[in-house]
Amino acid sequence: MRIGIPKEIKNHEYRVGVTPDGARELVASGHVVSVQTGAGSAIGYADAQYQSAGASVVADAAAAYAGDLIIKVKELQPSEFALTHPGQILYCYHHFAPDPPLLEAMLARQVSCVAYETVTAPDGSLPLLTPMSRIAGRLAPQFGAWGLQMANGGSGVLLGGVPGVAPAKVVVIGGGAVGSSAARIALGMGADVTLLDRSAEKLAHLEEAFGARLKTVISSGSSLPPLVRDADLVIGAVLLPGKRAPRLITVDDVRRMRPGSVIVDVAIDQGGMGETSRPTSHTDPFYLVHGIVHCCVPNMPSAVARSATLALTNATLPHALALANKGLKDAVADDVGLRNGLQVHAGRVTHAALAQDSGRAFAGVLEK
Ligand SMILES: NC(=O)c1ccc[n+]([C@@H]2O[C@H](COP(=O)([O-])OP(=O)(O)OC[C@H]3O[C@@H](n4cnc5c(N)ncnc54)[C@H](O)[C@@H]3O)[C@@H](O)[C@H]2O)c1
C-alpha cells in the first residue's frame, strides 16, 4: 500500500504520525512510505532518518496525501480537506462531534476515517487515546499552575502552598486516563486534590492507588457545582466516546468562582466541559471569562511532542500495519476494536455514538 505521512499544520503541532522506526516496520512489510519533508524535524527526526528507514521524502503535502493510507496525528485542518481523495483511509484523531464542518467535509469527500480516539481494546478501554491522555493529564496541573500566576490573570495561588499557607484546591472532573494522571501530578505538587467521577468502581480503584490523600466524590448535579465554585483550579477530564463532552461547568458556576481561579478544560477536543470553554492554542493558551482564567488547548501533548510521538507510534503502529497489510475491509472485519474506530466510510457515519450525536443515520455494515 502507498502510505503518506504529512507534516502537521495545527498551531504548535510538532508530533508526527510515524517515527523513523515505525516507517522502517511499514517498509519491511512491503509498503511504500512517503514522508513530507520536515515532518519530524522539530523533534529530532530528520528527513535522512526516514530515508535510511527506507521511506521516500516528498516535497509537499500534496505528495504525502497522494497515498492510500494517511497516518497523521491531529484532525484535518480546512486547508487540508482538498488534499484527500475518495477511498483513502485517514488514520488519526478526528474529534468529529464538536466539528460539524469537518464531518461534513469527510463525508462529502468519501474518505474512510479511522479515529484513534474510539479504537477499543478487548476490555473496552481506548488504547490509542490513552497514551495522549496520560500526557495531557500530566501536563494539566502544569498549565493550571501557570494560569494561576498573576501575569496570566491568575489569583496568585501556589499549587503546593508553603509551610503555614494552605495549598491550592484542585478539582478534577473525570477519573479516566487524563483525570488520574492529573490527580497524580497535582498530588505530587502538594495540592489539595478532589476527583469526581460518576463511576463508583473507578473512584474505589483510584482511592486504592493514591490512598487517603486523594478525596473522591461521586459526580452528580448536586456534588459538582459547590466543588467547582470553591476550587482554585478545575481540570475537565470527562469523556463520552464519540460524543460531544457534556457541559458540566455552567456559566453560573464560573460567575461564582473566585476571580483568578483557573479552568483547564482538557476535554476541549470533544467540545469542552464548560459553557464558557472555547479552543485556544499553545501560542495563546489563556483567556478570561468573568475573571476566571480558561485554558483550553486541544493539542496539549504537542508541548512534549517528542515523548508524545514515541508514545503514540507505540500504540498506533500495530493497527496501521493491519490496515496496510489487509486493507480496510478485512482489517476491521478481523478486529472489532479497530472497527469501533471507523467513524466515517463511503459518505456514511459508521460509529453509533457519532451518528446519534450528529443526528445522522448510522451505517452499521460496510457496503464497499
Ligand atoms: N486537550 C488535549 O490535548 C487532550 C489530550 C488527550 C485527551 N484529551 C481529552 O480528554 C478527555 C478525557 O479523556 P480520557 O482518555 O481521560 O477518557 P477516559 O474514558 O479514560 O475517562 C473519562 C472519564 O470520564 C468519566 N465521566 C463520564 N461522564 C462523567 C460525568 N458526568 N461526571 C464525571 N465523570 C464522568 C468516565 O467515567 C471516565 O472515567 C477526552 O475528551 C479526550 O479526548 C484531550
Coordinates of C-alpha atoms and ligand atoms in Angstrom, one line a residue:
M1 CA 0.0 0.0 0.0
R2 CA 1.1 3.6 -0.6
I3 CA 1.3 5.3 2.8
G4 CA 1.6 9.0 3.3
I5 CA 3.0 10.8 6.4
P6 CA 2.2 14.5 6.2
K7 CA 3.6 17.3 8.3
E8 CA 1.2 18.5 10.9
I9 CA -0.1 22.1 10.5
K10 CA -2.2 22.7 13.6
N11 CA -0.9 25.5 15.9
H12 CA 2.4 24.4 17.5
E13 CA 1.7 20.8 16.5
Y14 CA 5.1 19.1 16.3
R15 CA 4.1 15.5 16.7
V16 CA 4.4 13.2 13.6
G17 CA 2.3 10.3 12.6
V18 CA 5.1 7.7 12.5
T19 CA 8.7 7.7 13.8
P20 CA 11.6 6.6 11.6
D21 CA 11.5 3.2 13.4
G22 CA 7.8 2.9 12.6
A23 CA 8.4 3.8 9.0
R24 CA 11.0 1.0 8.8
E25 CA 8.4 -1.5 10.0
L26 CA 5.9 -0.4 7.4
V27 CA 8.6 -0.6 4.7
A28 CA 9.7 -4.0 5.9
S29 CA 6.1 -5.2 5.4
G30 CA 6.3 -4.2 1.7
H31 CA 4.7 -0.8 1.8
V32 CA 5.8 2.4 0.0
V33 CA 6.1 5.1 2.6
S34 CA 6.2 8.8 1.6
V35 CA 7.1 11.3 4.4
Q36 CA 6.6 15.0 3.8
T37 CA 9.9 16.9 4.2
G38 CA 10.4 18.3 7.7
A39 CA 7.5 16.2 9.1
G40 CA 9.6 15.1 12.1
S41 CA 12.4 17.6 12.1
A42 CA 11.2 19.8 15.0
I43 CA 11.5 16.8 17.3
G44 CA 14.8 15.4 16.0
Y45 CA 13.6 13.1 13.3
A46 CA 15.5 14.4 10.2
D47 CA 14.4 13.5 6.7
A48 CA 17.6 11.5 6.4
Q49 CA 16.5 9.2 9.2
Y50 CA 13.3 8.4 7.3
Q51 CA 15.3 7.8 4.1
S52 CA 17.6 5.4 5.9
A53 CA 14.5 3.6 7.2
G54 CA 13.5 3.0 3.5
A55 CA 10.9 5.8 3.2
S56 CA 11.0 8.4 0.5
V57 CA 10.9 12.1 1.5
V58 CA 8.4 14.1 -0.6
A59 CA 8.4 17.9 -1.2
D60 CA 4.9 18.9 -0.2
A61 CA 1.6 17.9 1.4
A62 CA 0.0 17.1 -1.9
A63 CA 2.6 14.3 -2.5
A64 CA 2.1 13.0 1.0
Y65 CA -1.7 12.9 0.7
A66 CA -1.4 11.0 -2.6
G67 CA -1.2 7.8 -0.5
D68 CA -4.0 5.2 0.1
L69 CA -3.4 5.3 3.8
I70 CA -2.6 8.6 5.6
I71 CA -1.1 8.3 9.1
K72 CA -1.1 11.5 11.0
V73 CA -1.8 13.0 14.4
K74 CA -4.5 15.7 14.5
E75 CA -7.8 16.0 12.7
L76 CA -7.5 17.6 9.2
Q77 CA -7.5 21.4 9.1
P78 CA -9.7 23.1 6.5
S79 CA -6.8 23.8 4.1
E80 CA -6.1 20.0 4.0
F81 CA -9.6 18.9 3.1
A82 CA -9.0 19.3 -0.7
L83 CA -5.9 17.1 -0.5
T84 CA -7.9 14.0 0.3
H85 CA -9.4 11.6 -2.3
P86 CA -12.3 9.1 -2.3
G87 CA -11.5 5.7 -0.9
Q88 CA -8.4 6.9 1.0
I89 CA -8.0 5.9 4.7
L90 CA -7.3 8.7 7.1
Y91 CA -5.9 7.2 10.3
C92 CA -5.5 9.9 13.0
Y93 CA -7.5 11.7 15.7
H94 CA -10.7 13.1 14.2
H95 CA -12.8 14.6 17.0
F96 CA -15.9 15.0 14.8
A97 CA -18.5 15.6 17.5
P98 CA -17.7 19.3 18.1
D99 CA -16.8 20.0 14.5
P100 CA -19.7 19.5 12.0
P101 CA -17.8 21.2 9.1
L102 CA -15.0 18.6 9.4
L103 CA -17.6 15.7 9.5
E104 CA -19.4 17.2 6.5
A105 CA -16.2 17.5 4.5
M106 CA -15.0 13.9 5.2
L107 CA -18.5 12.5 4.3
A108 CA -18.5 14.6 1.1
R109 CA -15.0 13.5 0.1
Q110 CA -15.9 9.8 0.6
V111 CA -12.8 9.1 2.7
S112 CA -12.6 6.4 5.4
C113 CA -11.8 7.9 8.8
V114 CA -10.4 5.6 11.4
A115 CA -10.3 7.7 14.6
Y116 CA -7.7 6.9 17.2
E117 CA -10.0 8.2 19.9
T118 CA -12.6 5.4 19.5
V119 CA -10.4 2.4 18.7
T120 CA -11.0 0.0 21.6
A121 CA -9.1 -2.8 23.3
P122 CA -10.9 -6.0 24.3
D123 CA -11.6 -4.6 27.8
G124 CA -13.4 -1.6 26.3
S125 CA -10.5 0.8 27.0
L126 CA -9.2 3.3 24.4
P127 CA -5.6 2.3 23.7
L128 CA -4.9 4.9 21.1
L129 CA -6.3 7.8 23.1
T130 CA -4.9 6.7 26.5
P131 CA -1.2 7.5 25.9
M132 CA -2.0 11.1 24.8
S133 CA -4.5 11.4 27.7
R134 CA -1.8 10.3 30.2
I135 CA 0.4 13.1 28.8
A136 CA -2.3 15.7 28.7
G137 CA -3.3 14.7 32.3
R138 CA 0.3 15.0 33.5
L139 CA 0.5 18.4 31.8
A140 CA -2.8 19.8 33.0
P141 CA -1.6 20.8 36.6
Q142 CA 1.4 22.4 34.9
F143 CA -0.9 24.5 32.7
G144 CA -3.1 25.2 35.7
A145 CA -0.1 26.3 37.9
W146 CA 1.0 28.6 35.1
G147 CA -2.6 30.0 34.7
L148 CA -2.7 30.8 38.5
Q149 CA 0.3 33.1 38.1
M150 CA -0.5 36.8 38.3
A151 CA 0.9 37.6 34.8
N152 CA -1.7 35.3 33.3
G153 CA -4.7 36.8 35.2
G154 CA -4.5 34.2 37.9
S155 CA -5.2 34.6 41.6
G156 CA -1.6 34.2 42.6
V157 CA -2.1 31.0 44.4
L158 CA 0.8 28.4 44.6
L159 CA -0.4 24.9 43.9
G160 CA 1.6 23.3 46.8
G161 CA 1.2 26.2 49.2
V162 CA 4.1 26.8 51.7
P163 CA 4.5 26.0 55.4
G164 CA 1.8 28.0 57.1
V165 CA -0.1 28.6 53.9
A166 CA -2.7 26.1 52.6
P167 CA -2.2 24.5 49.2
A168 CA -4.5 25.2 46.3
K169 CA -7.8 23.3 45.9
V170 CA -7.7 21.3 42.7
V171 CA -10.9 19.7 41.5
V172 CA -10.5 17.1 38.7
I173 CA -13.7 16.1 36.9
G174 CA -13.4 12.6 35.3
G175 CA -11.2 9.8 36.7
G176 CA -10.0 8.1 33.5
A177 CA -6.6 8.4 31.8
V178 CA -6.5 12.2 31.9
G179 CA -8.0 12.7 35.3
S180 CA -6.0 10.0 37.1
S181 CA -2.8 11.4 35.6
A182 CA -3.7 14.9 36.5
A183 CA -4.5 13.8 40.1
R184 CA -1.2 12.1 40.4
I185 CA 0.8 15.2 39.4
A186 CA -1.3 17.6 41.3
L187 CA -0.9 15.5 44.5
G188 CA 2.8 15.3 43.7
M189 CA 2.9 19.1 43.6
G190 CA 1.4 19.2 47.0
A191 CA -2.2 20.4 46.1
D192 CA -5.4 19.5 47.9
V193 CA -7.0 17.3 45.3
T194 CA -10.6 16.2 44.9
L195 CA -11.6 13.9 42.0
L196 CA -15.1 13.4 40.8
D197 CA -16.3 10.5 38.5
R198 CA -19.7 9.0 38.0
S199 CA -18.3 5.5 38.4
A200 CA -18.0 4.3 42.0
E201 CA -15.8 1.5 40.8
K202 CA -13.3 3.9 39.2
L203 CA -13.2 6.0 42.4
A204 CA -12.6 2.9 44.5
H205 CA -9.7 2.0 42.3
L206 CA -8.2 5.5 42.4
E207 CA -8.5 5.6 46.2
E208 CA -6.7 2.4 46.4
A209 CA -4.0 3.7 44.1
F210 CA -3.5 7.1 45.7
G211 CA -4.6 6.5 49.3
A212 CA -6.4 8.9 51.5
R213 CA -4.6 12.0 50.2
L214 CA -7.0 11.9 47.2
K215 CA -10.5 12.9 48.0
T216 CA -13.0 11.1 45.8
V217 CA -16.6 12.2 45.2
I218 CA -19.4 10.7 43.0
S219 CA -20.2 13.2 40.3
S220 CA -23.7 14.5 40.2
G221 CA -25.7 17.6 39.6
S222 CA -25.5 18.4 43.3
S223 CA -22.0 17.4 44.2
L224 CA -20.2 19.1 41.3
P225 CA -21.2 22.8 41.4
P226 CA -20.1 23.5 45.0
L227 CA -16.7 21.9 44.5
V228 CA -16.1 23.8 41.2
R229 CA -17.1 27.1 42.7
D230 CA -14.7 26.6 45.6
A231 CA -11.8 25.4 43.5
D232 CA -8.6 27.3 42.7
L233 CA -8.0 25.0 39.7
V234 CA -10.6 22.9 37.9
I235 CA -9.4 20.2 35.4
G236 CA -12.0 19.0 33.0
A237 CA -11.4 15.3 32.0
V238 CA -14.7 13.7 31.2
L239 CA -15.3 11.6 28.0
L240 CA -18.3 10.0 26.4
P241 CA -16.6 8.2 23.5
G242 CA -17.6 9.6 20.1
K243 CA -19.9 12.2 21.6
R244 CA -19.6 15.8 22.4
A245 CA -18.3 16.4 26.0
P246 CA -21.2 17.1 28.5
R247 CA -21.2 20.7 29.6
L248 CA -20.9 20.2 33.3
I249 CA -19.4 23.6 34.3
T250 CA -22.1 26.2 33.8
V251 CA -21.7 30.0 33.3
D252 CA -23.3 30.3 36.8
D253 CA -20.5 28.2 38.3
V254 CA -17.9 30.3 36.5
R255 CA -19.5 33.5 37.9
R256 CA -19.3 32.2 41.4
M257 CA -15.7 31.0 41.3
R258 CA -13.1 33.3 43.0
P259 CA -11.6 35.7 40.5
G260 CA -8.3 34.4 39.1
S261 CA -9.2 30.8 39.6
V262 CA -8.4 28.6 36.6
I263 CA -10.2 26.1 34.4
V264 CA -8.0 23.7 32.3
D265 CA -10.6 22.1 30.0
V266 CA -8.7 19.1 28.7
A267 CA -11.9 17.8 27.1
I268 CA -11.9 20.7 24.7
D269 CA -11.1 18.4 21.8
Q270 CA -14.5 16.9 22.3
G271 CA -16.1 20.3 22.6
G272 CA -15.2 21.1 26.2
M273 CA -16.9 20.7 29.6
G274 CA -17.5 24.3 30.3
E275 CA -20.3 26.5 28.9
T276 CA -17.6 29.2 28.7
S277 CA -14.9 27.0 27.1
R278 CA -13.6 27.6 23.6
P279 CA -10.5 26.2 21.9
T280 CA -7.2 28.1 22.5
S281 CA -3.7 27.3 21.3
H282 CA -0.2 26.9 22.6
T283 CA 0.6 30.4 21.2
D284 CA -2.2 32.0 23.3
P285 CA -3.5 29.4 25.8
F286 CA -5.4 31.6 28.2
Y287 CA -8.4 33.9 28.1
L288 CA -10.7 35.3 30.9
V289 CA -14.4 35.0 31.4
H290 CA -15.9 36.6 34.5
G291 CA -12.4 36.9 35.9
I292 CA -11.7 33.1 35.6
V293 CA -8.7 32.0 33.6
H294 CA -9.6 29.5 30.9
C295 CA -7.0 27.2 29.3
C296 CA -8.5 25.0 26.5
V297 CA -5.6 23.8 24.3
P298 CA -6.9 20.9 22.1
N299 CA -3.4 19.5 21.4
M300 CA -1.7 19.7 24.8
P301 CA 0.7 16.7 24.2
S302 CA 2.4 18.6 21.5
A303 CA 4.1 20.6 24.2
V304 CA 6.2 17.5 24.7
A305 CA 6.0 16.3 21.1
R306 CA 9.0 14.0 21.2
S307 CA 7.7 11.9 24.1
A308 CA 4.2 12.1 22.7
T309 CA 5.2 10.9 19.2
L310 CA 7.0 7.9 20.7
A311 CA 4.1 7.0 22.9
L312 CA 1.6 7.5 20.0
T313 CA 3.5 5.4 17.5
N314 CA 3.9 2.6 20.0
A315 CA 0.1 2.5 20.2
T316 CA -0.9 3.2 16.6
L317 CA 1.6 1.1 14.6
P318 CA 0.1 -2.3 15.1
H319 CA -3.3 -1.1 13.7
A320 CA -1.5 0.8 10.9
L321 CA 0.2 -2.4 9.9
A322 CA -3.1 -4.3 10.0
L323 CA -4.8 -1.6 7.8
A324 CA -1.8 -1.6 5.3
N325 CA -1.4 -5.4 5.2
K326 CA -5.0 -6.4 5.0
G327 CA -6.8 -3.3 3.6
L328 CA -9.6 -1.6 5.5
K329 CA -12.4 -4.1 5.0
D330 CA -10.5 -7.1 6.2
A331 CA -8.7 -5.3 8.9
V332 CA -11.9 -4.1 10.5
A333 CA -13.7 -7.4 9.9
D334 CA -10.9 -9.2 11.8
D335 CA -10.7 -6.7 14.7
V336 CA -13.9 -5.3 16.4
G337 CA -11.7 -2.8 18.3
L338 CA -10.4 -1.3 15.1
R339 CA -14.0 -1.4 13.6
N340 CA -15.0 0.8 16.6
G341 CA -12.5 3.4 15.3
L342 CA -14.1 3.6 11.9
Q343 CA -16.3 6.7 12.2
V344 CA -16.9 7.6 8.5
H345 CA -16.8 5.4 5.4
A346 CA -18.0 5.9 1.9
G347 CA -20.0 9.0 2.8
R348 CA -21.8 7.4 5.8
V349 CA -21.3 7.7 9.5
T350 CA -20.3 4.3 10.8
H351 CA -20.0 5.0 14.5
A352 CA -23.2 4.7 16.5
A353 CA -22.5 7.5 19.1
L354 CA -21.3 9.9 16.5
A355 CA -24.4 9.2 14.4
Q356 CA -26.6 9.8 17.4
D357 CA -24.7 13.0 18.4
S358 CA -24.7 14.4 14.8
G359 CA -28.3 13.5 14.0
R360 CA -27.2 11.3 11.0
A361 CA -28.1 7.8 10.0
F362 CA -25.8 5.1 11.4
A363 CA -24.4 2.8 8.8
G364 CA -23.6 -0.4 10.7
V365 CA -22.5 -2.5 7.7
L366 CA -19.6 -1.6 5.4
E367 CA -21.2 -1.7 1.9
K368 CA -18.0 -1.2 -0.1
Ligands
LIG1 N1 -6.7 18.6 25.1 C1 -5.8 17.6 24.8 O1 -4.7 17.8 24.3 C2 -6.3 16.2 25.1 C3 -5.3 15.1 25.0 C4 -5.8 13.8 25.3 C5 -7.1 13.6 25.7 N2 -8.0 14.7 25.7 C6 -9.4 14.5 26.0 O2 -9.6 14.4 27.4 C7 -10.9 13.8 27.7 C8 -10.7 12.7 28.7 O3 -10.0 11.6 28.1 P1 -9.7 10.3 28.9 O4 -8.7 9.5 28.0 O5 -9.3 10.6 30.3 O6 -11.1 9.5 28.9 P2 -11.4 8.2 29.8 O7 -12.5 7.5 29.1 O8 -10.2 7.5 30.2 O9 -12.0 8.9 31.1 C9 -13.2 9.7 31.1 C10 -13.9 9.6 32.4 O10 -15.0 10.5 32.5 C11 -15.9 9.9 33.3 N3 -17.2 10.5 33.2 C12 -18.1 10.4 32.2 N4 -19.2 11.2 32.5 C13 -18.9 11.8 33.7 C14 -19.6 12.8 34.5 N5 -20.8 13.2 34.1 N6 -19.0 13.2 35.6 C15 -17.8 12.8 36.0 N7 -17.1 11.9 35.3 C16 -17.7 11.4 34.1 C17 -15.9 8.4 33.0 O11 -16.4 7.6 34.0 C18 -14.4 8.2 32.8 O12 -13.8 7.8 34.0 C19 -11.3 13.4 26.3 O13 -12.2 14.4 25.7 C20 -10.1 13.3 25.5 O14 -10.3 13.4 24.1 C21 -7.6 15.9 25.4

